[in-house]
Structure formats: C-alpha cells, structure tokens
Coordinates of C-alpha atoms and ligand atoms in Angstrom, one line a residue:
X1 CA -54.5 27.1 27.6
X2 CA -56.9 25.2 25.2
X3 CA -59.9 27.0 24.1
X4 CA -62.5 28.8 26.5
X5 CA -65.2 28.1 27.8
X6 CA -68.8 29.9 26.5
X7 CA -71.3 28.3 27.9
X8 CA -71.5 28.7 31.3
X9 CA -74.0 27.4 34.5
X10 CA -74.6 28.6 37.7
X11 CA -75.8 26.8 40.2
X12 CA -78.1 29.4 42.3
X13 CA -80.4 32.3 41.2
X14 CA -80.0 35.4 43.6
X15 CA -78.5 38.7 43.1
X16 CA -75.0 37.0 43.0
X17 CA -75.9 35.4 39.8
X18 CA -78.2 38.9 38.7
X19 CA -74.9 40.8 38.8
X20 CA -72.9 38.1 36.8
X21 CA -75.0 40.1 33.7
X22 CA -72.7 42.4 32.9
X23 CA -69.3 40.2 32.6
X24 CA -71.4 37.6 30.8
X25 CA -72.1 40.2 28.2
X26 CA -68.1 41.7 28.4
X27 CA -67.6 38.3 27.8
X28 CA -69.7 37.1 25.2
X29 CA -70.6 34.2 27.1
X30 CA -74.1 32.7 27.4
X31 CA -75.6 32.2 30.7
X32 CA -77.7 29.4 32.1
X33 CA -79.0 29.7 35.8
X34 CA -80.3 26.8 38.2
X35 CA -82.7 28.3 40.7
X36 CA -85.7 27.0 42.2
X37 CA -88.2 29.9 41.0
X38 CA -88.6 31.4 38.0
X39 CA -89.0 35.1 39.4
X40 CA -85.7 34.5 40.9
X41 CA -83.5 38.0 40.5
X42 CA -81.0 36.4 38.2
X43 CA -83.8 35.3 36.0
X44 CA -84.3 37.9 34.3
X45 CA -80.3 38.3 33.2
X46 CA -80.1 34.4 32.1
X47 CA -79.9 33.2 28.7
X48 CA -81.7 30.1 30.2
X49 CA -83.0 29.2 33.6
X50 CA -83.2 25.1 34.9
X51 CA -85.9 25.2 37.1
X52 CA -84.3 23.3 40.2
X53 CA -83.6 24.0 43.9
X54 CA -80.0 24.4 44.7
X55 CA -79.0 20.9 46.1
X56 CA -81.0 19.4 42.8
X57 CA -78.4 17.2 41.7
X58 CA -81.2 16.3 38.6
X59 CA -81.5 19.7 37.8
X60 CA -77.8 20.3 37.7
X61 CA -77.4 17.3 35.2
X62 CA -80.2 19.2 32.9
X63 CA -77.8 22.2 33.3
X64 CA -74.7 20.3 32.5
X65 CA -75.8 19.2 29.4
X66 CA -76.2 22.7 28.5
X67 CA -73.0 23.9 29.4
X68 CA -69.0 23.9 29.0
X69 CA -68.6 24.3 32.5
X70 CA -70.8 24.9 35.9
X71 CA -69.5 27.4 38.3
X72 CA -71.6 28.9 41.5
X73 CA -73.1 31.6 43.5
X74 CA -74.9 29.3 46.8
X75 CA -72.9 26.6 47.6
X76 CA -75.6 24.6 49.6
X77 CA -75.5 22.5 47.2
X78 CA -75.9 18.1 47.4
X79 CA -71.6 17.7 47.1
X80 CA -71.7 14.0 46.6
X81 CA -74.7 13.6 44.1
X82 CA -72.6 16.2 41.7
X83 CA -69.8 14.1 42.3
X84 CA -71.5 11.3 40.2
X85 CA -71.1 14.1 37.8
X86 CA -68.0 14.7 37.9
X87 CA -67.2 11.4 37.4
X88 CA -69.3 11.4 34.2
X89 CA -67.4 14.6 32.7
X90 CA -68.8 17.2 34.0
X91 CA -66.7 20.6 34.2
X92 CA -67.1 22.2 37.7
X93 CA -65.5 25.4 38.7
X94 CA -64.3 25.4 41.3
X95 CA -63.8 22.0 41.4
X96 CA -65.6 19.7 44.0
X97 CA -62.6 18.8 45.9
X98 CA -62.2 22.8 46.7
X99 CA -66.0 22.8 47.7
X100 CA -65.4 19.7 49.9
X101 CA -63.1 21.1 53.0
X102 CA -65.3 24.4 52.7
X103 CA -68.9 23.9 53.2
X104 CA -69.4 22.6 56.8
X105 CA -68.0 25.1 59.4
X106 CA -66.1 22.7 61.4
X107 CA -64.2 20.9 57.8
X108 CA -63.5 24.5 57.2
X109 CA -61.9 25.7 60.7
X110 CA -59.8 22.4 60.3
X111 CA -59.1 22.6 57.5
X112 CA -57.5 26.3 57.9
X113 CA -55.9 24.8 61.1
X114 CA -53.7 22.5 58.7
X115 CA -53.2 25.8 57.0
X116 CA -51.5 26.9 60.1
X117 CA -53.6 29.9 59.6
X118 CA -54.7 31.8 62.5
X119 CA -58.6 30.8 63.6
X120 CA -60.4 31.4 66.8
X121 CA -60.7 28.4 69.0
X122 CA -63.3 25.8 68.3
X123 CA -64.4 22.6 69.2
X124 CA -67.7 20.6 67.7
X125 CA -70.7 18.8 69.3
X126 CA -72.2 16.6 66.4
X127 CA -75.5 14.8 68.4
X128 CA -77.4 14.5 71.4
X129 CA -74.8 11.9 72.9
X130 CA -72.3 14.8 73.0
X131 CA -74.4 16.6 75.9
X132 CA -72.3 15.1 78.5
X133 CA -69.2 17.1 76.8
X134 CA -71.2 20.4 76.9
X135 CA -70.0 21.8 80.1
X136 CA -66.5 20.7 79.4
X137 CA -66.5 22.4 75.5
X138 CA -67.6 25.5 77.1
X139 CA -65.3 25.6 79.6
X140 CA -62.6 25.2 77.1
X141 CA -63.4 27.8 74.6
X142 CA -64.8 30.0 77.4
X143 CA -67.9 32.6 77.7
X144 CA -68.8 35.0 75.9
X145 CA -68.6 31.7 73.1
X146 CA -70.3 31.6 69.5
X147 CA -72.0 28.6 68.6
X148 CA -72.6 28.2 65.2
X149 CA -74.7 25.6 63.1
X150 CA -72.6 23.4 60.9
X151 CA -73.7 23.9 57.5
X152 CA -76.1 26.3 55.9
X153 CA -75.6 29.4 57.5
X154 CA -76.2 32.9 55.9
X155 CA -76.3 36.1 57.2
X156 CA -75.9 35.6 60.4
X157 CA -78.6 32.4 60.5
X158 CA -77.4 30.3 62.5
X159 CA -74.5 32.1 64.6
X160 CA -75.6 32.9 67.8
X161 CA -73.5 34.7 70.4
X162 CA -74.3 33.4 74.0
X163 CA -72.4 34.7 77.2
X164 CA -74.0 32.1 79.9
X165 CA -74.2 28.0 80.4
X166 CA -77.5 28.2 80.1
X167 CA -78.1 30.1 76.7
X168 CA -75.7 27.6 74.8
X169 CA -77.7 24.9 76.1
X170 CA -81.2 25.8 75.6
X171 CA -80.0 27.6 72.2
X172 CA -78.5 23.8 71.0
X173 CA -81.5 22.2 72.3
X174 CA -84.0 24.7 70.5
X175 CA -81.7 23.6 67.0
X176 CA -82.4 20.4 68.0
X177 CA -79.0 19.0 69.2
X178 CA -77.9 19.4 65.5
X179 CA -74.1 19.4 64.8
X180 CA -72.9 22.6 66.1
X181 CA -69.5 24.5 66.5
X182 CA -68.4 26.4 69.5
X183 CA -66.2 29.2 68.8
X184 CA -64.4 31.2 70.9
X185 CA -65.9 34.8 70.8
X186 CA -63.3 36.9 69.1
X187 CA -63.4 40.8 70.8
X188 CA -62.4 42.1 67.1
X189 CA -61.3 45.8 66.6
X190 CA -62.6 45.7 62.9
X191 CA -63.6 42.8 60.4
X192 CA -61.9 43.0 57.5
X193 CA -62.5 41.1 54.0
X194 CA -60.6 40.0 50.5
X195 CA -61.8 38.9 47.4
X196 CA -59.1 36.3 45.7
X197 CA -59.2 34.9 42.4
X198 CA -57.3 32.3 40.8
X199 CA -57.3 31.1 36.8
X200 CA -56.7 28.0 35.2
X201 CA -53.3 28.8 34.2
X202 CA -52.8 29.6 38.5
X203 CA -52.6 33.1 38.3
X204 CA -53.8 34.3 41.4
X205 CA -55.5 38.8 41.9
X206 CA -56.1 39.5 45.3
X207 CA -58.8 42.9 45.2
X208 CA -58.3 45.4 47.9
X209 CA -58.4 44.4 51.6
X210 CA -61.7 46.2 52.5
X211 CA -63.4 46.9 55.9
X212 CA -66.7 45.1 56.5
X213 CA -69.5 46.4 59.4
X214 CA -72.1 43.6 60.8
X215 CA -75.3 44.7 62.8
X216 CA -76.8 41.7 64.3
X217 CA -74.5 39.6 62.2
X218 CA -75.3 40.7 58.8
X219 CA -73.0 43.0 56.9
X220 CA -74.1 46.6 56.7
X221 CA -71.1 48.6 54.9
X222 CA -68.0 47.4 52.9
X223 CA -65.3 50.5 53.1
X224 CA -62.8 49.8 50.1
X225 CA -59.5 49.9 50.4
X226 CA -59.6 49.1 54.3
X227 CA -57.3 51.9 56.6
X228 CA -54.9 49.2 57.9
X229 CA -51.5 49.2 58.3
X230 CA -48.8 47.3 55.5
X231 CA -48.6 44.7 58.0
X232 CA -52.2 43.6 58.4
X233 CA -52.5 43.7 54.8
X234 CA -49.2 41.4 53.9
X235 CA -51.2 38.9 56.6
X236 CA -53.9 38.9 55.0
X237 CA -53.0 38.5 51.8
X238 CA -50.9 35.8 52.8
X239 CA -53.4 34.0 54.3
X240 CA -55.9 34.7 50.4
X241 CA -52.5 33.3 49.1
X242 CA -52.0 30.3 50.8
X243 CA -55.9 29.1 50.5
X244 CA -55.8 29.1 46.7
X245 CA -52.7 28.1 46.4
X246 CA -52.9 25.1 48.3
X247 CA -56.3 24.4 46.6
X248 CA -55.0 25.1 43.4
X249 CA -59.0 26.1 43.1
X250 CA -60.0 28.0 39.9
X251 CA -62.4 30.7 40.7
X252 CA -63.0 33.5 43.0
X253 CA -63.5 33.5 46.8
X254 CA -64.7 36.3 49.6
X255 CA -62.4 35.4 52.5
X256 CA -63.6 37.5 55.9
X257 CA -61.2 38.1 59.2
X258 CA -61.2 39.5 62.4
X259 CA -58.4 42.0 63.1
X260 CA -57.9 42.3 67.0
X261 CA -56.3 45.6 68.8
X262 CA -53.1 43.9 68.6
X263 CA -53.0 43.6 64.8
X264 CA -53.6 39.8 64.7
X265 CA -55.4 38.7 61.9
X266 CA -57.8 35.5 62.7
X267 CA -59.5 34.3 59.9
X268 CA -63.4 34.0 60.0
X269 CA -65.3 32.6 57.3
X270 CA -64.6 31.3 53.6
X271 CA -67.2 31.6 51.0
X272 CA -66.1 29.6 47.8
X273 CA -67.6 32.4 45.5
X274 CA -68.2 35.8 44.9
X275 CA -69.4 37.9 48.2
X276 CA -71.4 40.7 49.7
X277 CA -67.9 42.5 50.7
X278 CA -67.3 42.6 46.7
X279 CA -69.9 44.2 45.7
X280 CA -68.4 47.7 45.5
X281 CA -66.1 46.6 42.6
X282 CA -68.8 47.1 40.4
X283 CA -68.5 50.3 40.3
X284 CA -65.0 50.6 42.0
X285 CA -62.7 48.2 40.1
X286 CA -61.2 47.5 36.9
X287 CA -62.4 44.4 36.6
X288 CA -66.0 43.4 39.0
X289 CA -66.0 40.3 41.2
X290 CA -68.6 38.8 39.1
X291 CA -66.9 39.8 35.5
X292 CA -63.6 37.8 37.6
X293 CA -65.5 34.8 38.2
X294 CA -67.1 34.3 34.7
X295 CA -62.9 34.6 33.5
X296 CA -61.5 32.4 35.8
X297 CA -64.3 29.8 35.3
X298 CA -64.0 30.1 31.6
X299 CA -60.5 30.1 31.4
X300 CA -59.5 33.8 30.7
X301 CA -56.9 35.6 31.9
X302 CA -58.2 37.5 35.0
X303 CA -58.2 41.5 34.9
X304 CA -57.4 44.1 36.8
X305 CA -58.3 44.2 40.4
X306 CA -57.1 48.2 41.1
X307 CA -59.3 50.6 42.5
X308 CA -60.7 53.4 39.6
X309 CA -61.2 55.7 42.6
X310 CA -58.9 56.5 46.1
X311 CA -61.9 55.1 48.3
X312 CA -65.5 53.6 47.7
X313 CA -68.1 52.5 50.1
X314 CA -70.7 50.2 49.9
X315 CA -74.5 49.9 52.1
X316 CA -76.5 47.5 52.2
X317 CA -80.6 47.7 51.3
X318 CA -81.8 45.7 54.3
X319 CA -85.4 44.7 54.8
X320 CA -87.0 46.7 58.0
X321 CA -90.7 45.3 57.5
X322 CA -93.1 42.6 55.4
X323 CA -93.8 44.4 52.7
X324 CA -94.4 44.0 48.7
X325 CA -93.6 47.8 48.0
X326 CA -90.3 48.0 45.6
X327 CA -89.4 51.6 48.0
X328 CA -89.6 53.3 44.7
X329 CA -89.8 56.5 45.9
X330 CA -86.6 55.6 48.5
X331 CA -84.3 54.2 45.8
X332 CA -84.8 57.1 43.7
X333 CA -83.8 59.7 46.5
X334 CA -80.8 57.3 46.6
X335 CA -79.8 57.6 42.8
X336 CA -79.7 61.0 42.7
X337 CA -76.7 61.2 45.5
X338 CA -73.5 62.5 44.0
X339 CA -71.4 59.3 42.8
X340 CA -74.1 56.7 43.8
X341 CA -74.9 53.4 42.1
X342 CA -78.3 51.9 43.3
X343 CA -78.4 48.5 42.6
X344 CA -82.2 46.5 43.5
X345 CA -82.4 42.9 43.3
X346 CA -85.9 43.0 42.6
X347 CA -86.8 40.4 45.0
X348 CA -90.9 41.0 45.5
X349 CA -90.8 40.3 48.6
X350 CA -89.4 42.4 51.6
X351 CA -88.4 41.0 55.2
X352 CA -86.5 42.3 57.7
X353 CA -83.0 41.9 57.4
X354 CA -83.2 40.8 53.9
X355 CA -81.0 41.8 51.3
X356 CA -83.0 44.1 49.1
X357 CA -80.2 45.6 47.2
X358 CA -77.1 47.9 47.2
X359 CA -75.9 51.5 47.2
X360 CA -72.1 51.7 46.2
X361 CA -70.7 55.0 46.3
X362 CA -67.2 56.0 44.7
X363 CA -65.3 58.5 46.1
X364 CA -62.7 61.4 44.2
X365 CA -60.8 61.5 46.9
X366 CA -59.9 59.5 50.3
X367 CA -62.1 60.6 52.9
X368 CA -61.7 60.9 56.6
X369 CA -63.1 58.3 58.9
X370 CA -65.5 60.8 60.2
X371 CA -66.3 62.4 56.3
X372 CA -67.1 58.3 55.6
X373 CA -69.5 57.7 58.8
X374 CA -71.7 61.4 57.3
X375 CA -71.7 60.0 53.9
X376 CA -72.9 56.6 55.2
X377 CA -75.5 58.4 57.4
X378 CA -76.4 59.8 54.5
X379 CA -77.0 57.1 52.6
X380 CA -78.9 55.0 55.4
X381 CA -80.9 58.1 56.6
X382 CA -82.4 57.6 52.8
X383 CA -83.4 54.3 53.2
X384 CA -84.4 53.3 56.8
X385 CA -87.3 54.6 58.2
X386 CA -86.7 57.2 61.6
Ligands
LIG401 P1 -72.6 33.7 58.3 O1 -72.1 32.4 57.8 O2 -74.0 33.7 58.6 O3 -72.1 34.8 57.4 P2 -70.4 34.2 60.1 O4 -69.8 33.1 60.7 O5 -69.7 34.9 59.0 O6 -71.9 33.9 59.7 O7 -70.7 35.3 61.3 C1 -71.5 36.5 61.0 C2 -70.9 37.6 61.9 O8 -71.0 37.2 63.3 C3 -69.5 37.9 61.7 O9 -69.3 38.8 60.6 C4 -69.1 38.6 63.0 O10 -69.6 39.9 63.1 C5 -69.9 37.7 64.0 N1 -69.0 36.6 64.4 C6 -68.9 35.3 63.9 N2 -68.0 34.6 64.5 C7 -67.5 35.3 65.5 C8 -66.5 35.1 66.5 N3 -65.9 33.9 66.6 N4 -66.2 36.1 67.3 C9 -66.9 37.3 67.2 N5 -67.8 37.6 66.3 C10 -68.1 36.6 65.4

C-alpha cells in the first residue's frame, strides 16, 4: 500500500459521524464533516464542519479540497453530481460505483438477485401509469405485502406493511404514486444483522452476527453475538462475503436479514456504512465500527472484530414525546447500571421515535434468553415513561 490517508470527510453530520471521534483520535486523523447545521451532533467532534445539506454536491467539492479522501455516514446523497467529482480526482470511499446498485430499494433487491442471494419477492411500480398493474403486482407477491418507497427511507419511513387491496392503494396514492416496491411480507422468526468491512488491500472482517428487535419498524435492541446455529451464521456470512467481494468496495457495511423458522436466511436491507446494529462494538469489540471505517477508508489494516466480553446488548434511546429536555435525570439513572455505557447524541430536539442515544451494556458472562429480556427491561423501564 502507498501512504495513508489523514485527512478525512464525511459526508453527513449525525451520531454516525459523532461516534467516528474516538477512531479519528486512535488514528491521528483529522476530521472534516458535511452537515447541513452547525449544532449537528458530529459537530462538536470535527476538526472542521462544511456547512452543506447532504445531497450538496457544492458543499462536497469545498470538503474535497480539504481532504485525502471522502467517506460517509447518510448516503442520500446527489450520486451523479459527485460523480463529476470523481472524475476530477476526487477520492471516495466507498467508491461511487459501490453506492450506485445500493441506494434505491429496487437497484438493491436486483442487484442481490444477480447475487443469487436469497431476497423476499418483489416487484416495482415507478408512476401513476403503473395503476393498471396494481391489482396484478399484489396478486403476485400476495397479502400481507410491504410496500416500500424507493429511496430515502430510514427508520422505518417509508415501509409500510398493508394486509388488504385497499391499504396498498390508498397508502401509494397518499405518497403520491411515487416509485414504490412491493415486497413480499417475510413471517421472520428473528432479524438478524452483520457488520462487514473490507480494506484497500481486500481484506475483508466480518463482526459478530448479532440479533436485531424492531417495534414499529425501528430497531429497539441489538443482542451481540446472535444465538443461532453454525449454519445460519456460515449463510450469513457468506452472503457479507459475496457483497464485498463482488464489489470489491473499501469500507464498512451493516447488512440486515430475516431468518425464517426453517433457518432460511433472506436478506433485507444494505446500508453502505456503519449501522445502528453496530453500535454495541463500542464498547464490545476490539476494534469499533466507526474506528473500522476510518481504517479501511484511510487505507489501514483493519483490526480486530472479536468480542471483549461472552455477550453485549445494545437499547436504543427513542423519542416518546416533543420535548427540549436532555432527560438528564433519566440518563444518569442509566449510567450508574452495572456495565452500562450511555451514549447521548445531543440532538436538542426530542420526537417520538427519534434516536436520542444509546445504552450498550457488556456482559461477564452469556446470559440466558430470559436473564437478557430482565436486563433489557431494566434498562427500558429507566428510560420510558409507565
Ligand atoms: P428502513 O430502510 O427504514 O430501515 P427496512 O426496509 O429495513 O426499512 O424495514 C424496517 C423494518 O420493517 C425491518 O427491520 C422489519 O422489521 C420490517 N420489514 C421490512 N421489510 C420486511 C419484509 N419484507 N417482511 C417483513 N418485515 C419487513
């Protein structure tokens, strides 16, 4: 390898990039952020901030000009105006042609299908003038179906899960016959989630295969390592495997499945950067998600993915109300559980369902399924309100 990178750009501001901090300072490497407002969590951790929304293919030149290499933690970003940069020289990690299959839903289902890797069924409706093939899509992937919006989707914005006719109609209609994907509804028996990571010189660490929990399509708890069986987690790293190796994409990616009763492993969603299921190797691993990222997108050699402790779980800090209050009092009843790590994005702004921040937990020994489930009342008990 020639010599590595230092200064390094993110495109995207949130607590992705606000928990970069500590593997930027590991690393010795300086950190400029793109992010549309300047009390943006990440911020506060930057060596510089680029004042620019996401998809600001400006502000990204102002960035590149500061920096070896640009790397991200949002990817709804303008792909074809940072393509004009590419052209001009700019470094990108991953690289754009990794980004390109990846960001729309349906390119990403496809593009797994070429894969041959296991997806639920899917079709696509693109405009108004598909409404004739409505009754026949649904009939294919059959009720109950998920219909997702195309691009753009976080948290569960945009996936809806509809059992009748009617509800995927008037639910299309209300998003105003924008491009959609219909998804066959996959009856899952747990979803499970893997963290990948591949360097410059295509070495490839694959973290533990962990065990994700929605509510209402957002994720709640992360259980690290997942209790699955040698097959399920040979398939799924097979299928973190074949993605970057195929791409031959420098960087990290959160991959999330679907395991069904019958130990299939579909897969359901790529995100080409670090991810809300990795969070817990902050405390947990060797080497963080975030501190992984920075190396590969440098040009390092990646570190350690093991586990420090037999088990670690991870909550969420979700909105419940509109509020201003930084739950002070809440978050300190948190910190002082045995072996937790409170982490508070310090957004200023609560909503419901919005991720506030994180309570990671590491565990001496491996718990049962039942000692997990207290321990994660425990934790939520402290933070939502009876
Ligand atoms: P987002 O892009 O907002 O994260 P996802 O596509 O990952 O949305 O979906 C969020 C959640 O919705 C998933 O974690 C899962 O719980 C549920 N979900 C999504 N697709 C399906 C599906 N095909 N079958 C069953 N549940 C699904």
């Amino acid at each position: 390898m020639g010599h590595t990178a230092k200064k390094i750009g993110i495109i995207g501001g949130g607590q992705l990039a606000w928990m970069m901090a500590d593997g930027a300072q590991a690393l010795d490497l300086h950190l400029t952020i793109q992010t549309p407002n300047q009390f943006d969590p990440a911020a506060t951790i930057a060596d510089d901030v680029v004042l620019g929304a996401i998809a600001d293919a400006k502000a990204t030149a102002l960035l590149a000009k500061q920096c070896d290499v640009i790397s991200f933690e949002n990817e709804f970003i303008d792909l074809p105006a940072l393509q004009h940069l590419e052209n001009q020289g700019t470094l990108f990690y991953p690289q754009l042609r990794c980004l390109e299959p990846l960001l729309d839903k349906y390119d990403q289902r496809r593009y797994c299908q070429s894969l041959e890797i296991p997806s639920p069924g899917f079709v696509t409706l693109n405009s108004e003038a598909d409404l004739p093939k409505l009754e026949a899509s649904v009939t294919e992937i059959g009720l109950p179906l998920v219909l997702k919006t195309r691009r753009h989707g976080y948290d569960g914005q945009g996936t809806f899960i509809l059992r009748e006719f009617e509800a995927v109609q008037s639910t299309w209609a209300r998003l105003g016959h924008q491009p959609i994907l219909l998804e066959a509804f996959v009856g899952f028996e747990r979803e499970l989630a893997v963290m990948a990571a591949r360097s410059q010189a295509g070495e490839i660490v694959l973290y533990p295969v962990v065990e994700s929990q929605q509510i209402d399509q957002v994720c709640r708890r992360v259980i690290a390592p997942a209790d699955v069986s040698d097959v399920v987690n040979q398939k799924v790293r097979h299928i973190a495997t074949t993605l970057l190796t195929q791409l031959n994409v420098v960087g990290i990616f959160g991959i999330e499945l679907f395991l069904t009763a019958d130990d299939q492993v579909l897969i359901n969603e790529i995100a080409p950067r670090t991810h809300n299921s990795g969070h817990y190797t902050l405390d947990a691993c060797v080497t963080s998600q975030f501190e992984q990222q920075l190396r590969a997108v440098s040009g390092l050699a990646l570190g350690s993915s093991d586990l420090k402790y037999p088990q670690a779980f991870m909550v969420n800090l979700l909105g419940f109300e509109s509020s201003t209050s930084d739950y002070q009092e809440r978050r300190a009843a948190l910190a002082v559980l045995p072996n937790a790590h409170v982490y508070w994005y310090g957004k200023g702004e609560s909503r419901p369902g919005r991720k506030l921040g994180h309570v990671t937990v590491t565990c001496d020994r491996t718990y049962s399924r039942d000692e997990i489930n207290q321990l994660i009342h425990q934790v939520e008990a402290l933070w939502y309100p009876v």
